[in-house]
Short mmCIF file of C-alpha atoms in Angstrom, two decimals:
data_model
loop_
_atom_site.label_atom_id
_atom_site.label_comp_id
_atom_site.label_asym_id
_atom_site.label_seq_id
_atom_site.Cartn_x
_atom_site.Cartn_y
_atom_site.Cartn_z
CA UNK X 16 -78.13 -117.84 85.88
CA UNK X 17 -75.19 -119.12 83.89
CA UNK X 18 -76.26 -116.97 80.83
CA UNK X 19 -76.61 -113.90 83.30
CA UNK X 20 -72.85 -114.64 84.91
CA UNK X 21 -71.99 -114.74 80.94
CA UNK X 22 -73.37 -111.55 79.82
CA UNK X 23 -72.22 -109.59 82.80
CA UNK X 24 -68.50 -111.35 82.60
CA UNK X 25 -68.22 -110.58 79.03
CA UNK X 26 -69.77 -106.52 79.76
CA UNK X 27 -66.95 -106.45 82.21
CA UNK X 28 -64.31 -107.56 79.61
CA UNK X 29 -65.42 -105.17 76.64
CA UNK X 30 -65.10 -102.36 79.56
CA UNK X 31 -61.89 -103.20 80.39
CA UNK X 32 -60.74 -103.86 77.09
CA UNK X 33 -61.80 -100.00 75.49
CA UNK X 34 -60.85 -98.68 78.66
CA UNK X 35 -56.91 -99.63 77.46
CA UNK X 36 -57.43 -99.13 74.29
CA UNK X 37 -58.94 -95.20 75.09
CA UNK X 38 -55.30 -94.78 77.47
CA UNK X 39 -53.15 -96.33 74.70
CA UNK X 40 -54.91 -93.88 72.28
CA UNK X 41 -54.49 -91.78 74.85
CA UNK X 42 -50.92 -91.83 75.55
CA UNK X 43 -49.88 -91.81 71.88
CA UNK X 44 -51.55 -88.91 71.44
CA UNK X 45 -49.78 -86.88 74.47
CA UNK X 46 -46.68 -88.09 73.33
CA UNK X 47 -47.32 -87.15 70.26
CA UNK X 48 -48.00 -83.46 71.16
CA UNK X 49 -44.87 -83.70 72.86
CA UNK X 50 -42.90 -84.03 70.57
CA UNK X 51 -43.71 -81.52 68.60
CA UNK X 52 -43.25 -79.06 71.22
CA UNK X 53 -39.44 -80.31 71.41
CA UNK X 54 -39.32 -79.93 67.85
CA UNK X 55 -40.44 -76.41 68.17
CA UNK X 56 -38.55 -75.63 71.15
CA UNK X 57 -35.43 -76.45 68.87
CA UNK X 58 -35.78 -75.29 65.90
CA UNK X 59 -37.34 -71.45 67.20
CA UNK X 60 -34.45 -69.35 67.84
CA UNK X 61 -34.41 -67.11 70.89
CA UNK X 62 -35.42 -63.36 70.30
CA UNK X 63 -32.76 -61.00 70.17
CA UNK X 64 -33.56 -58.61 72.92
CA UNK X 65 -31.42 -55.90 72.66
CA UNK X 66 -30.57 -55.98 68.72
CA UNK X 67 -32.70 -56.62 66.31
CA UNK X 68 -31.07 -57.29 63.42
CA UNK X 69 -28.60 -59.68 65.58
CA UNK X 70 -31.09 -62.72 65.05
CA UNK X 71 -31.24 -63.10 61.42
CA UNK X 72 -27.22 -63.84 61.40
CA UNK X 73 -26.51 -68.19 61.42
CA UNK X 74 -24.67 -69.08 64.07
CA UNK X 75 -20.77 -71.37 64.01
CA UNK X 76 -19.77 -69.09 60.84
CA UNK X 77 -17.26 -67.01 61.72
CA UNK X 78 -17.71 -64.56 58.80
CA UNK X 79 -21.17 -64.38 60.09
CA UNK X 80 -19.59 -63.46 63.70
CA UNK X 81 -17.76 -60.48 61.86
CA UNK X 82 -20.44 -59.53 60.20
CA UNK X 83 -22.72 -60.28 63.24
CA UNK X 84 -20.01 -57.68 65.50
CA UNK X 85 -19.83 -55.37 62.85
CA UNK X 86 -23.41 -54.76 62.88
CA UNK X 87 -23.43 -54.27 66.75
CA UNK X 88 -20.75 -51.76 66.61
CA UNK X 89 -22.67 -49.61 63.88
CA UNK X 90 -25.58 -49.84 66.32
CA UNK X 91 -23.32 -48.51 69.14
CA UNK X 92 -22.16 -45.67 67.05
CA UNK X 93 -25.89 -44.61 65.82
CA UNK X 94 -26.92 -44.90 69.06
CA UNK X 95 -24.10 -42.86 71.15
CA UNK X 96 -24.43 -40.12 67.99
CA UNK X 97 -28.29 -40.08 68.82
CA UNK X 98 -27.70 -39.70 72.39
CA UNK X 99 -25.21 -37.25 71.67
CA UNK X 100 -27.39 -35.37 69.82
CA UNK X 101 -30.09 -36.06 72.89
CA UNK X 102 -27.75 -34.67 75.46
CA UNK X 103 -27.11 -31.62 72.71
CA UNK X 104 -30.67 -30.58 72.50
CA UNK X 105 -32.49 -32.35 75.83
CA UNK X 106 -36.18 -32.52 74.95
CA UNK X 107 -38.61 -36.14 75.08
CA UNK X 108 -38.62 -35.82 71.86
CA UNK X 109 -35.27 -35.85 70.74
CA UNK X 110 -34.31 -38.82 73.21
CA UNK X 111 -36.18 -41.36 71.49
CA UNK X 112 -35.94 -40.07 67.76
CA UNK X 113 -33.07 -41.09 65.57
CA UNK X 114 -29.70 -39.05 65.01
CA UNK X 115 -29.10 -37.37 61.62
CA UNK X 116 -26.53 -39.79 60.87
CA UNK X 117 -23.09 -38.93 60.33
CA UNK X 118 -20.12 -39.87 58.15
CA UNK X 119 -17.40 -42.15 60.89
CA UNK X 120 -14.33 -40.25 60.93
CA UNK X 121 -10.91 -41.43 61.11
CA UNK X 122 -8.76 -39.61 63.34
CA UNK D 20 9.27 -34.08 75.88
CA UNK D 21 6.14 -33.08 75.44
CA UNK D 22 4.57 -29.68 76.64
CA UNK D 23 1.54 -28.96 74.24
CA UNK D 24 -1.10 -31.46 73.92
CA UNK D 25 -4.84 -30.64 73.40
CA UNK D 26 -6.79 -32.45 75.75
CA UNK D 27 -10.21 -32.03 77.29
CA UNK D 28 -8.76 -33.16 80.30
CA UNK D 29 -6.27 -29.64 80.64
CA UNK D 30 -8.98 -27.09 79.27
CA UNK D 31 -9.82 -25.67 83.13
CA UNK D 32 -6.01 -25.48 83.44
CA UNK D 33 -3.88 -22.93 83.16
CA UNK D 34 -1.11 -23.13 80.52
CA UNK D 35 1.62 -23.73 83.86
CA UNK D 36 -0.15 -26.06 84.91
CA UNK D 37 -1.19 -27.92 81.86
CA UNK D 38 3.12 -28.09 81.12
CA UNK D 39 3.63 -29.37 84.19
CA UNK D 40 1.19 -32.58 84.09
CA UNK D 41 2.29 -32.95 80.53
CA UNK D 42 5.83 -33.34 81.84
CA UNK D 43 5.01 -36.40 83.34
CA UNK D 44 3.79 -38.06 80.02
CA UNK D 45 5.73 -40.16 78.14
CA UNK D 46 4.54 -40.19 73.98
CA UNK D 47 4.16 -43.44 72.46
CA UNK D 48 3.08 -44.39 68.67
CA UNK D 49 0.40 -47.37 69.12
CA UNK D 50 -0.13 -49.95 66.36
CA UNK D 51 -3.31 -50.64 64.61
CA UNK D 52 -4.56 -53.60 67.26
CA UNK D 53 -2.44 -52.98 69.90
CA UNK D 54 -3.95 -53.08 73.34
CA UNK D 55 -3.44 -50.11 75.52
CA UNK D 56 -5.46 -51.75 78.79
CA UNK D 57 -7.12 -54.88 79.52
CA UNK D 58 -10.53 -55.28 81.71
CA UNK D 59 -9.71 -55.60 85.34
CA UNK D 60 -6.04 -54.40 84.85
CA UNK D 61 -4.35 -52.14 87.10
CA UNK D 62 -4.89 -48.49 86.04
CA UNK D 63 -1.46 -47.16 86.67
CA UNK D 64 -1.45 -44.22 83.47
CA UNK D 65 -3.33 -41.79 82.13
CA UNK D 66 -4.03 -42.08 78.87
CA UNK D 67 -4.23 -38.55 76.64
CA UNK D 68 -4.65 -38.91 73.20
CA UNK D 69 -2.75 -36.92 70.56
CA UNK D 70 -3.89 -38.40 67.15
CA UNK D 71 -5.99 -41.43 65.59
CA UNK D 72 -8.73 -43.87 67.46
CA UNK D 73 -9.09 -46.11 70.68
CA UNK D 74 -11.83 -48.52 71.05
CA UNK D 75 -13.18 -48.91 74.45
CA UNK D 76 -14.95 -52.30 74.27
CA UNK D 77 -16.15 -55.03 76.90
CA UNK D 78 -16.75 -58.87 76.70
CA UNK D 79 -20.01 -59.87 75.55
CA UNK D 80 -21.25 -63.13 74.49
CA UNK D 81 -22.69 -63.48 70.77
CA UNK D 82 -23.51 -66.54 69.37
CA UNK D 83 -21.95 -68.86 72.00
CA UNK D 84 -18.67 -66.58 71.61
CA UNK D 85 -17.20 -63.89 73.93
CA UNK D 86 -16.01 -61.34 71.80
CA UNK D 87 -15.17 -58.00 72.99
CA UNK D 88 -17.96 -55.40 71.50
CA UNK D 89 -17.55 -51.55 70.94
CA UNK D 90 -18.95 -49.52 73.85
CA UNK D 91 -17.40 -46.17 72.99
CA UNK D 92 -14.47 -44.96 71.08
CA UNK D 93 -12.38 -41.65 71.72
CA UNK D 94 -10.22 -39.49 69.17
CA UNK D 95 -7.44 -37.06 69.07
CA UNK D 96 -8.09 -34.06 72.04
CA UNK D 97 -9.75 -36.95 74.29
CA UNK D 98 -8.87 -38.66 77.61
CA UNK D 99 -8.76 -42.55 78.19
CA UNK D 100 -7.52 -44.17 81.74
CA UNK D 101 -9.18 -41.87 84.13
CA UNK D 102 -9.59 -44.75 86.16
CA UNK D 103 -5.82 -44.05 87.18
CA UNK D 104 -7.22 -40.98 89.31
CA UNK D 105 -10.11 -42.98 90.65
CA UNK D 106 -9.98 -45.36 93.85
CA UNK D 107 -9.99 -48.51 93.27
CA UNK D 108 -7.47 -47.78 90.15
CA UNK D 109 -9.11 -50.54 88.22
CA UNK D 110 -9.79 -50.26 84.36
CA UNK D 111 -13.46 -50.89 83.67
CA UNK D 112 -12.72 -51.61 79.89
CA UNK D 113 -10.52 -52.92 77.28
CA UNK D 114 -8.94 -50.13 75.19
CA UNK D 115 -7.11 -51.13 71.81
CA UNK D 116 -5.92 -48.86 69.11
CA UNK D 117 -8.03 -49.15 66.20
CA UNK D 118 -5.67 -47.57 63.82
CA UNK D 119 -1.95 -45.99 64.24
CA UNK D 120 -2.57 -43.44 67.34
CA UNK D 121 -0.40 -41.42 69.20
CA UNK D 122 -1.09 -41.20 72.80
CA UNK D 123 0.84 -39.63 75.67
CA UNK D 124 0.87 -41.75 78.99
CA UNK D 125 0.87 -39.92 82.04
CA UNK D 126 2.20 -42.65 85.18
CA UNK D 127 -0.36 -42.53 88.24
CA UNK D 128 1.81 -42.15 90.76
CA UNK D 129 3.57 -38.88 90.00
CA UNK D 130 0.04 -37.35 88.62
CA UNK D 131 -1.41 -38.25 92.04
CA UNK D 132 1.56 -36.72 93.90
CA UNK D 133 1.67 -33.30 91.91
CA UNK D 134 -2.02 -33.31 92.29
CA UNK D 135 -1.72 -33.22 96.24
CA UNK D 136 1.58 -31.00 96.15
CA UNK D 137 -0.32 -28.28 94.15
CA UNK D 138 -4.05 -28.36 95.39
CA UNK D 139 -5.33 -26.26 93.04
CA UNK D 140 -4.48 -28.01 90.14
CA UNK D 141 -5.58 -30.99 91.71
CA UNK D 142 -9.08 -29.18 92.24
CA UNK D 143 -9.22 -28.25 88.34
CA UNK D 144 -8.01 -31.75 87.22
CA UNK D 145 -10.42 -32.99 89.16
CA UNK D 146 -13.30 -31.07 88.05
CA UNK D 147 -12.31 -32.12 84.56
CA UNK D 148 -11.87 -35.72 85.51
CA UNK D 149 -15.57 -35.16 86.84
CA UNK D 150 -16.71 -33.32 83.79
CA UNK D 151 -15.57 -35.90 81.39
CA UNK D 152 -17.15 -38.67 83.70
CA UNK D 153 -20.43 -36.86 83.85
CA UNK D 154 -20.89 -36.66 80.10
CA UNK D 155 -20.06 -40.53 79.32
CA UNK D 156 -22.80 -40.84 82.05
CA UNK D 157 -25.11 -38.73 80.99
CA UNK D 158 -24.56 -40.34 77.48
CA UNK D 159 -25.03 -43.86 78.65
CA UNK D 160 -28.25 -42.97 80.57
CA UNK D 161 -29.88 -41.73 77.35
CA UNK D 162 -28.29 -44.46 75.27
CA UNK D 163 -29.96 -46.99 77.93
CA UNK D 164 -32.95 -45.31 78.38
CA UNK D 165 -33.67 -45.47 74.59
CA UNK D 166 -32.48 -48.99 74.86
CA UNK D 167 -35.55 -49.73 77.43
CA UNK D 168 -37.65 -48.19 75.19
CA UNK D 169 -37.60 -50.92 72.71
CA UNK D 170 -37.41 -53.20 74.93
CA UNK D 171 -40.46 -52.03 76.17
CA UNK D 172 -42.35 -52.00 73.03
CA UNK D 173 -40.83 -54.83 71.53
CA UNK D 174 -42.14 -56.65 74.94
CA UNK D 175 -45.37 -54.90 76.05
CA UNK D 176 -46.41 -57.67 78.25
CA UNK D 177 -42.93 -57.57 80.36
CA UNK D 178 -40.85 -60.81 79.30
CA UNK D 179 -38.27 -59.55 79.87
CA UNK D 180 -38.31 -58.11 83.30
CA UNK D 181 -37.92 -61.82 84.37
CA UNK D 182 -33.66 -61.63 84.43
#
């Protein structure tokens, strides 16, 4: 009887004991995965979604700004002279096809 | 003064008439940089310009900055500040010169006062007020459309549709 109350105390134990050791495992690894999400979360940068080119600039520069607004206003010229030229010959075709891109002209 | 200025804004007008808004302008000689209007500012002229470049921007945050970004910009023979004609008489952009330009400002109140006195001027300053709006519409419609359509394929699966 004592043996039996042994055997069955000690089963018990080893249960509880790889039951903790599974969750530790467990946990570590969750927190692991984690992690790496937050590290991915930081270092992706969010996708430009109206100019392209606007993600590829680094940011706190402020040559890179310039260069950054400079881009955006030759995108606002290409794409006023290609609506222009939309508005000038109105067809589905010509709305969504690039302008023949002219010289900027100062006045 | 100032009685000959080509402007899209006094083509429907007869020569008469044309002089006699002209009249009311006042020339001025703008600086590279200098601001002609601010965002939200009371449009209280007309702005018609003679010679050399305005940039019609608005505020737009880039890279944790607002910076003011190039929406349109209008030459010699062009019309800025219709807002002056408009209710509520509120500019809807920034304008700034973007090199020397020579404008001729035209004060609200007197333009709004000939334009009742004579009615038929009014009617053709109007239509060219409405003209001049319907093209930067029509403009911006196709500019946005196009716009969309990137969006669109960039995005198949709608992310963006979210904000």
């Amino acid at each position: 009887m004592t043996i039996l109350l042994a055997v069955v105390i000690i089963s018990v134990a080893e249960v509880v004991i790889l039951s903790l050791a599974f969750r530790t495992f467990e946990r570590a690894d969750e927190k692991r995965a984690r992690l790496e999400l937050e590290r991915a979360a930081q270092t992706e940068r969010p996708r430009s979604r109206f100019f392209g080119e606007a993600a590829a600039i680094p940011s706190s520069d402020g040559a890179a700004l310039e260069a950054l607004l400079a881009r955006l206003e030759r995108h606002v010229r290409l794409e006023q002279q290609a609506a222009q030229w939309f508005l000038d010959n109105p067809t589905p075709e010509t709305l969504h096809h690039r302008a023949p891109v002219r010289p900027h002209v100062t006045h | 003064m100032t009685t000959t200025v080509e402007s899209e804004l006094l083509l429907d007008l007869p020569p008469d008439a044309a002089r006699s808004v002209l009249l009311l302008g006042t020339p001025a000689t703008l600086e590279a940089g200098t601001v002609l209007f601010d965002l939200g500012g009371d449009a209280d002229r007309l702005f018609l310009i003679r010679r050399g470049r305005i940039a019609l921007t608005l505020p737009m945050k880039v890279e944790g900055r607002v910076a003011d970004v190039l929406v349109e910009e209008k030459v010699g023979g062009e019309v800025v500040g219709w807002s002056a004609i408009i209710p509520p008489h509120r500019f809807t952009l920034k304008a700034a010169a973007t090199v020397e330009t020579s404008i001729l400002a035209i004060p609200r109140e007197p333009l709004l006062s000939l334009l009742e006195a004579e009615p038929t001027l009014g009617y053709a300053l109007t239509r060219s007020v409405a003209r001049i709006m319907g093209q930067r519409l029509q403009l911006f419609q196709a500019m946005w459309l196009r716009q969309m359509q990137r969006l669109l394929e960039a995005n198949p699966a709608g992310e963006w549709s979210g904000r």
